[in-house]
Short mmCIF file of C-alpha atoms in Angstrom, two decimals:
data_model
loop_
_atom_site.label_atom_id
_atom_site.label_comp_id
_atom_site.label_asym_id
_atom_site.label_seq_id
_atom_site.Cartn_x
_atom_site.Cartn_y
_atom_site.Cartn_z
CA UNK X 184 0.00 0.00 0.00
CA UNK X 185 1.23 3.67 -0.86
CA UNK X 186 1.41 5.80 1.77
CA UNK X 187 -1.31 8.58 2.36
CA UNK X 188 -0.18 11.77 4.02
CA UNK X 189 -3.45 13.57 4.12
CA UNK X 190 -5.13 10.37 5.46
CA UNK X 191 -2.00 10.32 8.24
CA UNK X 192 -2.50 13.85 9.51
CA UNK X 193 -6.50 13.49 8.93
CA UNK X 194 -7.81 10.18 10.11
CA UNK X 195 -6.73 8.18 13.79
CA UNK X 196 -5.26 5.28 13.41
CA UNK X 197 -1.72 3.38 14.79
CA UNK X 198 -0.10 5.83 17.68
CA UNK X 199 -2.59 8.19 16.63
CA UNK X 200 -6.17 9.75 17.11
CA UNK X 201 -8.48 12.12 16.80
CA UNK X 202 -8.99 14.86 19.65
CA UNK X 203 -12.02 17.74 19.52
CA UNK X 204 -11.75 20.94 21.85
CA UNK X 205 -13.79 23.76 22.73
CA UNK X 206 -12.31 27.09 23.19
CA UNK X 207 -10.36 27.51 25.99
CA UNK X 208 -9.69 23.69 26.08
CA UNK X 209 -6.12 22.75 26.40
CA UNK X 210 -3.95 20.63 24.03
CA UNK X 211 -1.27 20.53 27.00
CA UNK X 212 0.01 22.48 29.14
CA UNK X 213 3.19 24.23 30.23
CA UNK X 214 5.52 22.07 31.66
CA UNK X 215 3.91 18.85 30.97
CA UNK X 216 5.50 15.96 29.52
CA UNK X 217 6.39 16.00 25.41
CA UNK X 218 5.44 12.54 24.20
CA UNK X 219 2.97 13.50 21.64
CA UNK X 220 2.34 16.51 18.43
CA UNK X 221 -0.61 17.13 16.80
CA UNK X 222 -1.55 18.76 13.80
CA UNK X 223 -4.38 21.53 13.60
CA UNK X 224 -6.64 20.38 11.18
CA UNK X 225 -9.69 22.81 12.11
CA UNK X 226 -9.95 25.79 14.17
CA UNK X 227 -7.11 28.23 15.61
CA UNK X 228 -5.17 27.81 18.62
CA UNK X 229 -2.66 29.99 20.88
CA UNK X 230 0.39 29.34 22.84
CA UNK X 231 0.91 31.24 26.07
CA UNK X 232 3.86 31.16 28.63
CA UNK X 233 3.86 32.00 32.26
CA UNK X 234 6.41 33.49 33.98
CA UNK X 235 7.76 32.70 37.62
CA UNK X 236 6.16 35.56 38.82
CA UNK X 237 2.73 34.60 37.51
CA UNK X 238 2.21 36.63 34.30
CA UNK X 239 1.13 35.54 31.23
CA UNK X 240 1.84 36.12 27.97
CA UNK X 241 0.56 35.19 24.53
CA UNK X 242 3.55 33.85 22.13
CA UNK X 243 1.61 32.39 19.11
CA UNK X 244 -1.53 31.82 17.60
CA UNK X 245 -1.73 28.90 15.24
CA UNK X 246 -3.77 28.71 11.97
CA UNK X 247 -5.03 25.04 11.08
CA UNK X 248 -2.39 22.97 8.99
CA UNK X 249 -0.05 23.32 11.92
CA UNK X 250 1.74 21.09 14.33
CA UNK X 251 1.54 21.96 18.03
CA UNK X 252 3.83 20.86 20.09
CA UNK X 253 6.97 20.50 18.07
CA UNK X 254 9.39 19.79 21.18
CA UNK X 255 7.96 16.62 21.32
CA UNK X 256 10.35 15.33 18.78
CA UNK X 257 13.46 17.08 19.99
CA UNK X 258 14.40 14.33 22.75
CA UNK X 259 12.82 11.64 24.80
CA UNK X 260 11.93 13.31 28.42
CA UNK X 261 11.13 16.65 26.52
CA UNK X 262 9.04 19.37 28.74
CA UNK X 263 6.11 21.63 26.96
CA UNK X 264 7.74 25.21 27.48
CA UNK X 265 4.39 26.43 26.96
CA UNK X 266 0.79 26.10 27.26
CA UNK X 267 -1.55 25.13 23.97
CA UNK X 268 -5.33 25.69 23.95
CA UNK X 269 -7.93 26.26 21.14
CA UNK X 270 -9.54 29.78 20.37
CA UNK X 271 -12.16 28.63 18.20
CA UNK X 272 -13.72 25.07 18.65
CA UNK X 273 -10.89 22.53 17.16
CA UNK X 274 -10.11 19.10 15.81
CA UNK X 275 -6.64 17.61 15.82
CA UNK X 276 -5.19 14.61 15.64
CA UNK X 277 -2.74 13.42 18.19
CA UNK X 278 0.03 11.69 17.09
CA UNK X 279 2.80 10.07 19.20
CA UNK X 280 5.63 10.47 19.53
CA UNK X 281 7.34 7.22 18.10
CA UNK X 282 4.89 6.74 15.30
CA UNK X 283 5.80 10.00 14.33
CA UNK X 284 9.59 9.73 14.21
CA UNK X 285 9.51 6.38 12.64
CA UNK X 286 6.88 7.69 10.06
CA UNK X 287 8.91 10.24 9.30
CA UNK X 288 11.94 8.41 8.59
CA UNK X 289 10.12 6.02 5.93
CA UNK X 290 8.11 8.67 3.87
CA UNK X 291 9.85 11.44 2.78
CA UNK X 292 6.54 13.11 1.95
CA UNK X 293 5.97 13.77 5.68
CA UNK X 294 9.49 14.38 6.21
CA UNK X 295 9.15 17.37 3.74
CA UNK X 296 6.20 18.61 5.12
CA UNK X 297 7.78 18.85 8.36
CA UNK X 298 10.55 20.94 7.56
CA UNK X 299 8.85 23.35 5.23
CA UNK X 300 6.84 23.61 8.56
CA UNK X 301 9.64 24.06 10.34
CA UNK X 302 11.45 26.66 8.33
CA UNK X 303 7.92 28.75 8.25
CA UNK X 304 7.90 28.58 12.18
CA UNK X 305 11.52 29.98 11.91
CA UNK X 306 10.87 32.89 9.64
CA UNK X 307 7.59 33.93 11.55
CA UNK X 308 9.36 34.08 15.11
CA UNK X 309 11.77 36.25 13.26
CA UNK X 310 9.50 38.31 11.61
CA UNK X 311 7.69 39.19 15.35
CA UNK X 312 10.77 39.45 16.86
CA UNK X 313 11.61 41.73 14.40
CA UNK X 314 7.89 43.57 14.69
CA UNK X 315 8.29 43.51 18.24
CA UNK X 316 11.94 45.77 18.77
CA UNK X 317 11.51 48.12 15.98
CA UNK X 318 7.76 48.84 14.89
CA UNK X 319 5.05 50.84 16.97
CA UNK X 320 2.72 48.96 18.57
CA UNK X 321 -0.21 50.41 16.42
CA UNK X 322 1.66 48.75 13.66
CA UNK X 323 1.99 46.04 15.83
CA UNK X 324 -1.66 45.28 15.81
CA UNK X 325 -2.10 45.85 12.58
CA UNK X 326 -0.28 43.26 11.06
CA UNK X 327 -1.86 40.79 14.02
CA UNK X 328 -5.15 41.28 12.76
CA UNK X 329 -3.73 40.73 9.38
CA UNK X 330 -2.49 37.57 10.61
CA UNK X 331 -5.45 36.79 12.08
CA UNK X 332 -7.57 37.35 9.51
CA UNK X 333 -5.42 35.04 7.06
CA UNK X 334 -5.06 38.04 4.75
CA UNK X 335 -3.80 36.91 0.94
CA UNK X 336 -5.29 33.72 1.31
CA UNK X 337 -7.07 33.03 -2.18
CA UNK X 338 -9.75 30.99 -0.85
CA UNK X 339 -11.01 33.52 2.06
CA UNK X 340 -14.08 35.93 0.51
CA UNK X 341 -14.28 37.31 3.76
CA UNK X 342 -11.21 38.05 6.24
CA UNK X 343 -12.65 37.81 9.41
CA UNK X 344 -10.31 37.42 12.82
CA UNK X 345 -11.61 34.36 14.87
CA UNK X 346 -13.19 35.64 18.16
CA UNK X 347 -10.13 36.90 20.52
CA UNK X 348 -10.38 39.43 23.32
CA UNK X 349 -8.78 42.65 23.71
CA UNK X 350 -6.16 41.24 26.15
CA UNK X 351 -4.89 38.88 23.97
CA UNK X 352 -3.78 41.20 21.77
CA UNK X 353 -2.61 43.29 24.07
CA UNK X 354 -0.44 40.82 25.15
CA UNK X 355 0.74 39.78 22.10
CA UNK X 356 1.92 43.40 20.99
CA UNK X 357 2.77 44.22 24.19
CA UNK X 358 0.84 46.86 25.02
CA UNK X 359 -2.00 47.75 27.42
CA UNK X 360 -5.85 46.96 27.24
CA UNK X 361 -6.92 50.51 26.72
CA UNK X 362 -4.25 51.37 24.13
CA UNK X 363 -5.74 48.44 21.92
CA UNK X 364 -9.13 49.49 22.45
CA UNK X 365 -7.75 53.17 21.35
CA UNK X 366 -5.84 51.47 18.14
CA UNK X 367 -8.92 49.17 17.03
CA UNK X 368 -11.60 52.29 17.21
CA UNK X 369 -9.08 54.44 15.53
CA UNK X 370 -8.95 51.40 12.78
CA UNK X 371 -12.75 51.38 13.20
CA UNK X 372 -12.88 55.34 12.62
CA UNK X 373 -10.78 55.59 9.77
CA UNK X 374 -12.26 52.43 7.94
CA UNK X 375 -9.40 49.72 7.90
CA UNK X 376 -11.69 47.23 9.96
CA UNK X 377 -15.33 46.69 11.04
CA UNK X 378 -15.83 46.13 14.53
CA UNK X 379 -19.08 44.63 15.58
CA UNK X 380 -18.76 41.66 17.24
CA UNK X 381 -16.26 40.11 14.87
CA UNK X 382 -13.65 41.76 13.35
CA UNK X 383 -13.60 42.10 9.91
CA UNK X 384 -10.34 43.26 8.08
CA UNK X 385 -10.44 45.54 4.46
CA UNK X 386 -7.17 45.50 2.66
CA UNK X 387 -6.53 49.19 3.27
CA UNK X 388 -5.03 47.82 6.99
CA UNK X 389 -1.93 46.67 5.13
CA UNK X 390 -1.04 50.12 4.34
CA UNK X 391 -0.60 50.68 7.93
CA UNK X 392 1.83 47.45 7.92
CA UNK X 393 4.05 48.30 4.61
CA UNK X 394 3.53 52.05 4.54
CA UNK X 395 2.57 53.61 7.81
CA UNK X 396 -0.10 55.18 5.99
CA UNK X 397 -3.78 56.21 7.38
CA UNK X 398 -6.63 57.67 4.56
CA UNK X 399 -6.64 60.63 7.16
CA UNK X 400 -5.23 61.31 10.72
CA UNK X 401 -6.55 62.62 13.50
CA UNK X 402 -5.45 65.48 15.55
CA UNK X 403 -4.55 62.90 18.61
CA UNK X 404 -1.80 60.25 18.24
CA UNK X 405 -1.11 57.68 20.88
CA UNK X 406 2.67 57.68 21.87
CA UNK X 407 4.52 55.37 20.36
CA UNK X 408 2.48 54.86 17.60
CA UNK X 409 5.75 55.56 14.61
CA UNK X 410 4.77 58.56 13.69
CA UNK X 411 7.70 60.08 11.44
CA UNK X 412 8.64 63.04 13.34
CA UNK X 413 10.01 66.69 11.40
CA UNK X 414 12.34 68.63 13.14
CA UNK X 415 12.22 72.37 11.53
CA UNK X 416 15.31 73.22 10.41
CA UNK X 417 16.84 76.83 11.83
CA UNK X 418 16.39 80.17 9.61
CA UNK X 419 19.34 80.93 7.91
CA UNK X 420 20.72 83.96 8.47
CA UNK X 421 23.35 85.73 6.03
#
């Protein structure tokens, strides 16, 4: 028999099966033992990390035709260095950690699949670590919501963001509650997103991303928002 990747990371079966969560449901959870990945195949999740000290802090958020819960393969004895729960109601399957390893070694289909997974992980961490030190935190949101909303996906008519409260995203810019409520009625206001309930994203947000532009801007600007700044230059005198 050939082998079947999208019946592997779709249907349960040897060292693997099918799990369904509601949101706020946890895949695992921080510090628990690594013996298993999964792969996303409905819904969106989020990783979040707590510090010794108690606070907590959103790291990811994880479209479907993910794996969750990479560290699993890194070494036997492996810890979760975060916490994994769904956003929207989700269905994975849970696949462990031997079958996936040996699985992996025999098909090079899911091999591939793996790394280009991989490598993607890589260049997104980089990319918010990169959004995180040098852009403004309305930017910041901005190209969240983006995210979110799986924006230049061909098969999405509408680019709504799953439902997500104001503190996540203020955790995952790192910013305050009220200064995301500020950014998202400015967004509202000036007509980059409609805000009723869900969140629905128009294209004209990605000129805040690439161009730190606005259609028109209001006499008040929250600090730190990237505002280029003019300094006027002193008058000449001959």
């Amino acid at each position: 028999m050939t082998f079947d990747l999208a019946n592997f990371l779709e249907q349960a079966g040897v060292g693997r099966r099918l799990v369904y969560l509601q949101p706020k449901q946890t895949f695992f959870s921080q510090g628990d033992s690594a013996d298993a990945i999964f792969y996303l195949r409905a819904g969106r999740a989020k990783l979040t990390v707590v510090s010794p000290a108690g606070k907590e802090a959103t790291i990811a958020l994880l479209p479907a035709g993910e794996f969750i819960g990479e560290e699993s393969l890194a070494s036997v004895g492996a810890l979760h260095m975060a916490t994994a729960s769904a956003i929207t109601p989700c269905t994975a399957v849970r696949i462990e950690r031997g079958e996936m390893i040996r699985v992996m070694h025999v098909e090079h289909s899911l091999s591939e699949m793996y790394l280009k997974f991989l490598l993607a992980r890589s260049i997104r961490a980089q990319a918010d670590l990169v959004d995180q030190l040098f852009n403004s935190s309305e930017r910041r949101l901005a190209r969240v919501l983006l995210i979110l909303a799986e924006f230049g996906e061909p098969d999405k008519p509408e680019h709504l963001v799953p439902p997500i409260t104001q503190e996540t995203l203020a955790e995952m810019i790192g910013t305050t509650r009220s200064r995301v409520s500020f950014f998202m009625n400015r967004f509202r206001n000036l007509g980059l997103i409609d805000y009723n309930g869900r969140i629905r994203v128009h294209k004209s947000l990605l000129n805040v991303v690439l161009l730190d532009q606005f259609t028109e801007r209001g006499t008040e600007r929250p600090l730190g928002s990237g505002a280029s700044r003019v300094r006027s230059k002193p008058t000449r005198r001959d």
